[in-house]
Short mmCIF file of N, CA, C and O and ligand atoms in Angstrom, two decimals:
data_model
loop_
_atom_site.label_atom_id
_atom_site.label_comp_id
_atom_site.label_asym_id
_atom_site.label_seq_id
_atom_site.Cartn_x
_atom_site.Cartn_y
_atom_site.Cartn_z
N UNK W 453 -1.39 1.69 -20.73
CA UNK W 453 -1.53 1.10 -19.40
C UNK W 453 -0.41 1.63 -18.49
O UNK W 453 0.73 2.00 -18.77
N UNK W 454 -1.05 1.57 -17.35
CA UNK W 454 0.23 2.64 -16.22
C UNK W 454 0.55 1.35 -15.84
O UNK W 454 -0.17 0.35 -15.83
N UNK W 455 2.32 1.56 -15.36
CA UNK W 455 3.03 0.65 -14.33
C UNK W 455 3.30 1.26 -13.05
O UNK W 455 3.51 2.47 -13.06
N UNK W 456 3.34 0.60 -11.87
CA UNK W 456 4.01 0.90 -10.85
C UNK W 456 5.02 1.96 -10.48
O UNK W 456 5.68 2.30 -11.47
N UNK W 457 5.28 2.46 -9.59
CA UNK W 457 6.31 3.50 -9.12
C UNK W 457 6.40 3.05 -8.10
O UNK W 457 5.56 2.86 -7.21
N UNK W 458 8.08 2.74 -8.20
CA UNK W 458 8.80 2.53 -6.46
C UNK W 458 8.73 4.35 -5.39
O UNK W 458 9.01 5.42 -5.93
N UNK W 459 8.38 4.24 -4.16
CA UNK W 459 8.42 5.01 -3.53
C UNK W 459 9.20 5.13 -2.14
O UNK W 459 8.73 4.30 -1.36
N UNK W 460 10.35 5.97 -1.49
CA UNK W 460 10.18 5.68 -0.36
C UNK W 460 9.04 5.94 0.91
O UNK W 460 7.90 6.40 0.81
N UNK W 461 9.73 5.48 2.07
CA UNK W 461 8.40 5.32 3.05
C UNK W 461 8.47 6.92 3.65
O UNK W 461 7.36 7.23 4.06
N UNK W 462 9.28 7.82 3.78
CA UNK W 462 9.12 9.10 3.96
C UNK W 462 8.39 10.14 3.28
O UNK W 462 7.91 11.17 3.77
N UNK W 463 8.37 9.70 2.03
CA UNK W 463 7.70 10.46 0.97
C UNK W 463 5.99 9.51 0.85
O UNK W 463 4.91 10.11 0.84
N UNK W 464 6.11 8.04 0.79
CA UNK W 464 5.08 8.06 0.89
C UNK W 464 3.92 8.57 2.58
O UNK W 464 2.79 9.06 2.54
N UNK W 465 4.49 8.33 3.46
CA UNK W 465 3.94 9.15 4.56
C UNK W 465 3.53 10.86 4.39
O UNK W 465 2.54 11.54 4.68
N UNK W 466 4.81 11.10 3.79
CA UNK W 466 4.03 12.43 3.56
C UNK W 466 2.52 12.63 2.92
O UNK W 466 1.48 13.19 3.26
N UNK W 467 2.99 11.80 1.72
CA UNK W 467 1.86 12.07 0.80
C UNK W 467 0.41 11.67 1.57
O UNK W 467 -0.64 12.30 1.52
N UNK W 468 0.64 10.63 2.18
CA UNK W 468 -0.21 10.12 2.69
C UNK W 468 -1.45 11.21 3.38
O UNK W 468 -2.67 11.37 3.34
N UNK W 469 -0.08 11.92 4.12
CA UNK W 469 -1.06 12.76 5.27
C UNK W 469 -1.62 14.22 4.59
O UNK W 469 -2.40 15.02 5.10
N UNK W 470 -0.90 14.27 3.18
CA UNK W 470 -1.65 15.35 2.67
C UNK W 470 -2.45 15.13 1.44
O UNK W 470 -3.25 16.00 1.10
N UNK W 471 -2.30 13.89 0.63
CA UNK W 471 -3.42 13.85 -0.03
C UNK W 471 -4.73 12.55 -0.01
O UNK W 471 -4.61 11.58 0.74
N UNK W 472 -5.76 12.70 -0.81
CA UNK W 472 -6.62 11.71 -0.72
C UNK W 472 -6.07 10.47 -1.06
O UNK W 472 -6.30 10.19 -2.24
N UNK W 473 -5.36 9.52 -0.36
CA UNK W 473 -4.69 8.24 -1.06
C UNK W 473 -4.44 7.65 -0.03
O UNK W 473 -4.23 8.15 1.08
N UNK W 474 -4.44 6.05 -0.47
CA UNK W 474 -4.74 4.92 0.17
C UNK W 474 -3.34 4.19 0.39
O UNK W 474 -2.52 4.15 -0.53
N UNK W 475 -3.07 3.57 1.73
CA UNK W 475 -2.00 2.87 2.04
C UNK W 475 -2.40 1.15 1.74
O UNK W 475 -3.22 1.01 2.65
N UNK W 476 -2.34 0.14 1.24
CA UNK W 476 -2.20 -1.08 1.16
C UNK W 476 -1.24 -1.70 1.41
O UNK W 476 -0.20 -1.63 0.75
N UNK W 477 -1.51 -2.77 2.94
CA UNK W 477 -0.74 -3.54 3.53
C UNK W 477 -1.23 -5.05 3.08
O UNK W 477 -2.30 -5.63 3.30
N UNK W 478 0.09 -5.53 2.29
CA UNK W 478 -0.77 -6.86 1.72
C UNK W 478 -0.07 -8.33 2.55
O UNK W 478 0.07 -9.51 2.21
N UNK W 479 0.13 -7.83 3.32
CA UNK W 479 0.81 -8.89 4.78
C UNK W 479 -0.59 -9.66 5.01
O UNK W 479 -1.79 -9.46 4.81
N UNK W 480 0.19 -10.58 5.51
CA UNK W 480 -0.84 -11.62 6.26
C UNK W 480 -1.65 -10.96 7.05
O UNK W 480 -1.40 -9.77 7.21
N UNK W 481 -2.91 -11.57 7.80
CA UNK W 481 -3.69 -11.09 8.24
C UNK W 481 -3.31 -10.71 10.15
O UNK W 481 -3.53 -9.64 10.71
N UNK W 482 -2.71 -11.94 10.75
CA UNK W 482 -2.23 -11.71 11.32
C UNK W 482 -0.80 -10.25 11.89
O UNK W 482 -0.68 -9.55 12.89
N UNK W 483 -0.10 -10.38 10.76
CA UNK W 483 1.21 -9.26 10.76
C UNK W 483 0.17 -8.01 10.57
O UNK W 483 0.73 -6.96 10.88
N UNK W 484 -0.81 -7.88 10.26
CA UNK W 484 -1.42 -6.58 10.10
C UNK W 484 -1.96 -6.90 11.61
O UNK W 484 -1.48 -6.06 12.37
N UNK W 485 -2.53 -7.53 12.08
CA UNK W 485 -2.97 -7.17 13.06
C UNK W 485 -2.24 -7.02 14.03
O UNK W 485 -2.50 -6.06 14.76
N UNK W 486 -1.41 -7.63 14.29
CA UNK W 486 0.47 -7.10 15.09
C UNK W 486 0.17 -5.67 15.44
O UNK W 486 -0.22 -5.30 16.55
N UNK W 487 0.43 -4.77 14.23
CA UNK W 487 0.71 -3.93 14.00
C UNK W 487 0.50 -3.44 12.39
O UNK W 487 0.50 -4.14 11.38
N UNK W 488 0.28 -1.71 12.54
CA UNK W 488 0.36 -1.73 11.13
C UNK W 488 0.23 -0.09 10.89
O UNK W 488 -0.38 0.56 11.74
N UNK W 489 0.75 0.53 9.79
CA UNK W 489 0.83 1.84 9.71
C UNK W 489 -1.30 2.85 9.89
O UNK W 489 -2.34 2.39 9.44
N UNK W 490 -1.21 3.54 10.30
CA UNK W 490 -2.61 4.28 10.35
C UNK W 490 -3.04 4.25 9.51
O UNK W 490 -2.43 4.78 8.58
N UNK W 491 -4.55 3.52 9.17
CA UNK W 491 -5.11 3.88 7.74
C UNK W 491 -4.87 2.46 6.65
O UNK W 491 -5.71 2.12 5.82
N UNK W 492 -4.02 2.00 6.80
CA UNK W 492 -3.52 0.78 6.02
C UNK W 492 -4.72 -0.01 5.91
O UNK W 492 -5.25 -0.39 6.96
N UNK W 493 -5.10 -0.23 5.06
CA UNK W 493 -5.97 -1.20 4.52
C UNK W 493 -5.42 -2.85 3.86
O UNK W 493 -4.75 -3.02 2.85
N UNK W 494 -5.82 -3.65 4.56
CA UNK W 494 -5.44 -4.74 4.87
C UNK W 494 -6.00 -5.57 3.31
O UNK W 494 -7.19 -5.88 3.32
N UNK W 495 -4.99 -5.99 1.71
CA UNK W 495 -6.00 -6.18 1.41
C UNK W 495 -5.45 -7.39 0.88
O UNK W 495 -4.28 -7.54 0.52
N UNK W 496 -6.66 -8.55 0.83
CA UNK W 496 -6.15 -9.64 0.28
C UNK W 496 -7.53 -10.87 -0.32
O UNK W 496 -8.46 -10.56 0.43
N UNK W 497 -7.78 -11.42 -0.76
CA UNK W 497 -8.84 -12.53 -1.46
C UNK W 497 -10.02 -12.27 -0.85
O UNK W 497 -10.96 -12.66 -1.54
N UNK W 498 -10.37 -11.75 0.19
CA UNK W 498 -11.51 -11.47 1.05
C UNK W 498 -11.78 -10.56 1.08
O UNK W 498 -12.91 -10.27 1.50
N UNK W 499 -10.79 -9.48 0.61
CA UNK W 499 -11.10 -7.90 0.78
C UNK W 499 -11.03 -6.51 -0.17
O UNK W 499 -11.17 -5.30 0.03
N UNK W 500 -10.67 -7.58 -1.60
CA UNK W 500 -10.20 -6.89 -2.54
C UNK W 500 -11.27 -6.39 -3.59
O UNK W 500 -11.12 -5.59 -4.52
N UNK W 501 -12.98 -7.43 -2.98
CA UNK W 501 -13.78 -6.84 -3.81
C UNK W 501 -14.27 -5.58 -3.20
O UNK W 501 -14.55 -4.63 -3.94
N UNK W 502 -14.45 -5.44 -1.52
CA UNK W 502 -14.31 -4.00 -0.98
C UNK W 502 -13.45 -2.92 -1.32
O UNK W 502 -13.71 -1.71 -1.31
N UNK W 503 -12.44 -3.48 -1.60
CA UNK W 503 -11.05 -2.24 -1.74
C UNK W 503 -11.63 -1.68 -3.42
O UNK W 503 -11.68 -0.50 -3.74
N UNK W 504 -11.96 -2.65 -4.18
CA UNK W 504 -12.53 -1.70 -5.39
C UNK W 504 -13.73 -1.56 -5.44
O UNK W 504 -14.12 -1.56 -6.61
N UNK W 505 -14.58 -1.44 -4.63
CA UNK W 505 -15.77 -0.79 -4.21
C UNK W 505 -15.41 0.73 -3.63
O UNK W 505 -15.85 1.83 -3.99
N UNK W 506 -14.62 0.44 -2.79
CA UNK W 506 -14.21 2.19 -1.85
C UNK W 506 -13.32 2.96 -2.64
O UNK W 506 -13.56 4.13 -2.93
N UNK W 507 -12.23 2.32 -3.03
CA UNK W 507 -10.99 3.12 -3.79
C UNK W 507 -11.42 3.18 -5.55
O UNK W 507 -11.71 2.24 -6.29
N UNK W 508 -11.36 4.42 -5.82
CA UNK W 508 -11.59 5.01 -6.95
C UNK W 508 -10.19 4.76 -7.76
O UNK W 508 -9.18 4.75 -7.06
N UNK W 509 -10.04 4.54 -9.23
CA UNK W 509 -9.30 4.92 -9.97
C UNK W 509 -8.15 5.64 -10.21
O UNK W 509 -7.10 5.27 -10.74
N UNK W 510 -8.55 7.05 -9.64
CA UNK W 510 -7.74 7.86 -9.95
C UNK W 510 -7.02 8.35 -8.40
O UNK W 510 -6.45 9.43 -8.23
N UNK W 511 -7.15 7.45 -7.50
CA UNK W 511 -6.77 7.74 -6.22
C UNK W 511 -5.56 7.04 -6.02
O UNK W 511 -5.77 5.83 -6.00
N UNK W 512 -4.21 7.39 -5.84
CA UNK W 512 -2.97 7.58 -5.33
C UNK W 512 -2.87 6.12 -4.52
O UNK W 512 -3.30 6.22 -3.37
N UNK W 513 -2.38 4.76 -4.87
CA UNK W 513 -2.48 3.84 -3.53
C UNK W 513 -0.65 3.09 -3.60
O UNK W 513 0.08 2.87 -4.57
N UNK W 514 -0.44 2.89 -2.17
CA UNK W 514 0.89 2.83 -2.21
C UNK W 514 0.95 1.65 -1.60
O UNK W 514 0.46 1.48 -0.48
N UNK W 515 1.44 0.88 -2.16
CA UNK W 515 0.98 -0.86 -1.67
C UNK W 515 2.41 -1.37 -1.15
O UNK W 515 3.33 -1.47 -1.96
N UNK W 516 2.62 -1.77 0.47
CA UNK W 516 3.37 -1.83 1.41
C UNK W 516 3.26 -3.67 1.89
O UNK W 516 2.21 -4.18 2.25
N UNK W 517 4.25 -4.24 1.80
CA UNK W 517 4.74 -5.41 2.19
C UNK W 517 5.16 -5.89 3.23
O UNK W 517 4.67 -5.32 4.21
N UNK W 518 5.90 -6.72 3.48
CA UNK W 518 7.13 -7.23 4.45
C UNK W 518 8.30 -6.53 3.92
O UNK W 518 8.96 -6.08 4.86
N UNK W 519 8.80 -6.27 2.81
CA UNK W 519 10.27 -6.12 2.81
C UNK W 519 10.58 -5.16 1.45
O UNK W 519 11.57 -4.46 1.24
N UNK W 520 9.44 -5.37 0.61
CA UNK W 520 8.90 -4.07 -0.60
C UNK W 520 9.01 -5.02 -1.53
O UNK W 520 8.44 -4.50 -2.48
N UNK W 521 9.52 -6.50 -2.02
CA UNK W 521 9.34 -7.20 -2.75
C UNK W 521 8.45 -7.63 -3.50
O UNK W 521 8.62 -7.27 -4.67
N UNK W 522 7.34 -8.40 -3.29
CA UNK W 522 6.00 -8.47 -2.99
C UNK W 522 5.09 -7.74 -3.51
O UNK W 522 4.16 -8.10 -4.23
N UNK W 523 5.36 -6.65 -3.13
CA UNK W 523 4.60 -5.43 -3.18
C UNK W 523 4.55 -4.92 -4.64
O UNK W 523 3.58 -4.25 -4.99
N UNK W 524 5.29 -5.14 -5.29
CA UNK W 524 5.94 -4.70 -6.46
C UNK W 524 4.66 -5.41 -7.46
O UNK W 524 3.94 -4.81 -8.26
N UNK W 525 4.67 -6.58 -7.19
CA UNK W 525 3.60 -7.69 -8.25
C UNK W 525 2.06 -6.87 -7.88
O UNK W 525 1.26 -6.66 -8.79
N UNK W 526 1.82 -6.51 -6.69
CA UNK W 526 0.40 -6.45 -6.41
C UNK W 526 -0.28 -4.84 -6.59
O UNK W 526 -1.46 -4.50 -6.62
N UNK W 527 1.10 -3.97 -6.70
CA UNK W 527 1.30 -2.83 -7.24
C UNK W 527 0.96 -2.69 -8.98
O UNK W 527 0.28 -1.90 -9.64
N UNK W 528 1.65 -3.69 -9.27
CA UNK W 528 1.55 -4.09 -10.98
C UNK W 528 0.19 -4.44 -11.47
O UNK W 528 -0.21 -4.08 -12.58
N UNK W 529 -0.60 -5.22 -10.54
CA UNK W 529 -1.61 -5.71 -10.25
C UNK W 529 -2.87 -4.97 -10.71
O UNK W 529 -3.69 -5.01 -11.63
N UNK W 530 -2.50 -4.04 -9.23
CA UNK W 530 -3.67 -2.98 -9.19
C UNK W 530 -3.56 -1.70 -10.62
O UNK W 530 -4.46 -1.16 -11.25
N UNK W 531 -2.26 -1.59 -10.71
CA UNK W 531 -2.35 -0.79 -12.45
C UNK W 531 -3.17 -1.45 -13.27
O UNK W 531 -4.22 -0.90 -13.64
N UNK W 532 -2.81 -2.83 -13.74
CA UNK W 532 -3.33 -3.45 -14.83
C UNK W 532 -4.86 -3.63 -14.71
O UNK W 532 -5.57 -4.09 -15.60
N UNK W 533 -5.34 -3.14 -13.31
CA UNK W 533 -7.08 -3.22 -12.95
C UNK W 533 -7.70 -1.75 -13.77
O UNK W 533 -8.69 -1.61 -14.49
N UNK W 534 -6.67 -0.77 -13.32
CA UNK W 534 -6.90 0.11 -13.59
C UNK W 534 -6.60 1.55 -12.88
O UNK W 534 -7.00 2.70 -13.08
N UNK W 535 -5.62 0.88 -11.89
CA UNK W 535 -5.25 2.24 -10.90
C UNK W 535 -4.63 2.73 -11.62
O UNK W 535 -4.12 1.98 -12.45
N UNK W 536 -4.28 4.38 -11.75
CA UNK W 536 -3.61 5.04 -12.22
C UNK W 536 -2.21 5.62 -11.83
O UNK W 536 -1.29 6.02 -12.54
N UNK W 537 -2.35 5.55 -10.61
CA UNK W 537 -1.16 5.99 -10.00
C UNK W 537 -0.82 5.10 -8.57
O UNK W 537 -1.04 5.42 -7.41
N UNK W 538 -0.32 4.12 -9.00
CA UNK W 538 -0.11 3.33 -8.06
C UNK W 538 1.82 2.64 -7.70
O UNK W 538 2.39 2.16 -8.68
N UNK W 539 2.58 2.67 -6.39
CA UNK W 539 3.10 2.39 -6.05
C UNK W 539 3.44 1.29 -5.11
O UNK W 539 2.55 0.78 -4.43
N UNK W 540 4.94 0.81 -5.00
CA UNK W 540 5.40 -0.29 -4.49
C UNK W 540 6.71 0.53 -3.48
O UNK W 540 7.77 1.04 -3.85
N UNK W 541 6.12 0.37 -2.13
CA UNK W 541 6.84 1.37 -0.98
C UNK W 541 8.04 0.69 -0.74
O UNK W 541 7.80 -0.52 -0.80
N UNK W 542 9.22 0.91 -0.51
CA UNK W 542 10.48 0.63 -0.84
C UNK W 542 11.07 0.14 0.66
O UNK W 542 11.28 1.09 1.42
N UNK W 543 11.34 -1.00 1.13
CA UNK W 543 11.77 -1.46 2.60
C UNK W 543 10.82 -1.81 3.13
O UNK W 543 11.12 -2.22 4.25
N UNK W 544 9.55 -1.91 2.90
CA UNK W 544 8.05 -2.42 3.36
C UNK W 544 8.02 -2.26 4.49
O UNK W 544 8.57 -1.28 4.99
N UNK W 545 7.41 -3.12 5.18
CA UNK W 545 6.86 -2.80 6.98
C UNK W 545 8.61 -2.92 8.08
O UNK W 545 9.02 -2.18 8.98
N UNK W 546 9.20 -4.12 7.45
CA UNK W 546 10.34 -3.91 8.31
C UNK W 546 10.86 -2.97 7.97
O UNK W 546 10.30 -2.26 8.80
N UNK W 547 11.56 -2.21 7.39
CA UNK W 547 11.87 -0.90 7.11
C UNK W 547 10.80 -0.01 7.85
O UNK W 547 10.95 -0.07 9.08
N UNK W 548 10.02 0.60 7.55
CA UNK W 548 8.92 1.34 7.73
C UNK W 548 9.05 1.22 9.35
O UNK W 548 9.50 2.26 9.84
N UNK W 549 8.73 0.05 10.39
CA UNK W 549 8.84 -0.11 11.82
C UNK W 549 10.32 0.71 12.05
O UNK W 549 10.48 1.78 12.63
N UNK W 550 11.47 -0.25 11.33
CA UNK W 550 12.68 0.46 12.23
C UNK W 550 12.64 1.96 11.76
O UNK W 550 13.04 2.37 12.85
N UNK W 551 12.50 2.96 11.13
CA UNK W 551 12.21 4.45 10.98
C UNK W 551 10.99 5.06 11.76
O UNK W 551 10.91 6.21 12.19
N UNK W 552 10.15 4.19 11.83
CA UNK W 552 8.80 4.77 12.79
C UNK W 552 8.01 3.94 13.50
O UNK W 552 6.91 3.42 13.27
N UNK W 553 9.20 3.88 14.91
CA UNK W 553 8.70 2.41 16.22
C UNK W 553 7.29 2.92 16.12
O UNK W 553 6.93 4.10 16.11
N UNK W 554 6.43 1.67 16.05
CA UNK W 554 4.86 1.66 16.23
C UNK W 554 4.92 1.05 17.96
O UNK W 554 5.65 0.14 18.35
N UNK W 555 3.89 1.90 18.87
CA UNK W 555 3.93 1.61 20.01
C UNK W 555 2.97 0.76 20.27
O UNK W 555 2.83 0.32 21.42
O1 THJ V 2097 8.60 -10.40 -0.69
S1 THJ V 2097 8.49 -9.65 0.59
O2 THJ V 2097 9.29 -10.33 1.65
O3 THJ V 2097 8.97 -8.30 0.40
S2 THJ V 2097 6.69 -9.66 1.11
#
């Protein structure tokens, strides 16, 4: 069984924009709608039987918080479902905002 990998938010952006892989923002519904990185998929009790309908297995997902805490359990989560390569983004959205003001 795979565990989690901490990532930062520079590296995961990169990856983001060059390979097939999924950002997961597991914030309230509201704080996502605030604001929220491009692409972020919002996922939580309502949306998680979609998210493993669309997201495949073997697809790269980097699961982003409030503060990267959080993130860590739902990261663990999605391994033990069966993701293979799955991460817990390091400084979550507050981090992530102060390095890249969302306008
Ligand atoms: O636990 S958390 O504040 O990182 S969501």
């Amino acid at each position: 069984m795979s565990t989690y990998k901490l990532i930062e938010i520079a590296e995961t952006k990169q990856r983001l924009e060059n390979e097939q892989a999924i950002l997961v923002d597991t914030r309230d519904a509201q704080s996502y709608a605030a604001d929220h990185a491009e692409g972020a998929f919002n996922l939580n009790n309502e949306t998680l039987k979609e998210f493993f309908e669309k997201v495949q297995f073997n697809t790269p997902v980097f699961v982003v918080c409030y503060h990267g805490n959080s993130s860590k359990g739902v990261a663990q989560y999605l391994a033990d479902q069966g993701y293979k390569d799955t991460y817990s983004v390091e400084g979550g959205m507050a981090m992530w905002r102060e390095l890249y003001p969302m306008t």
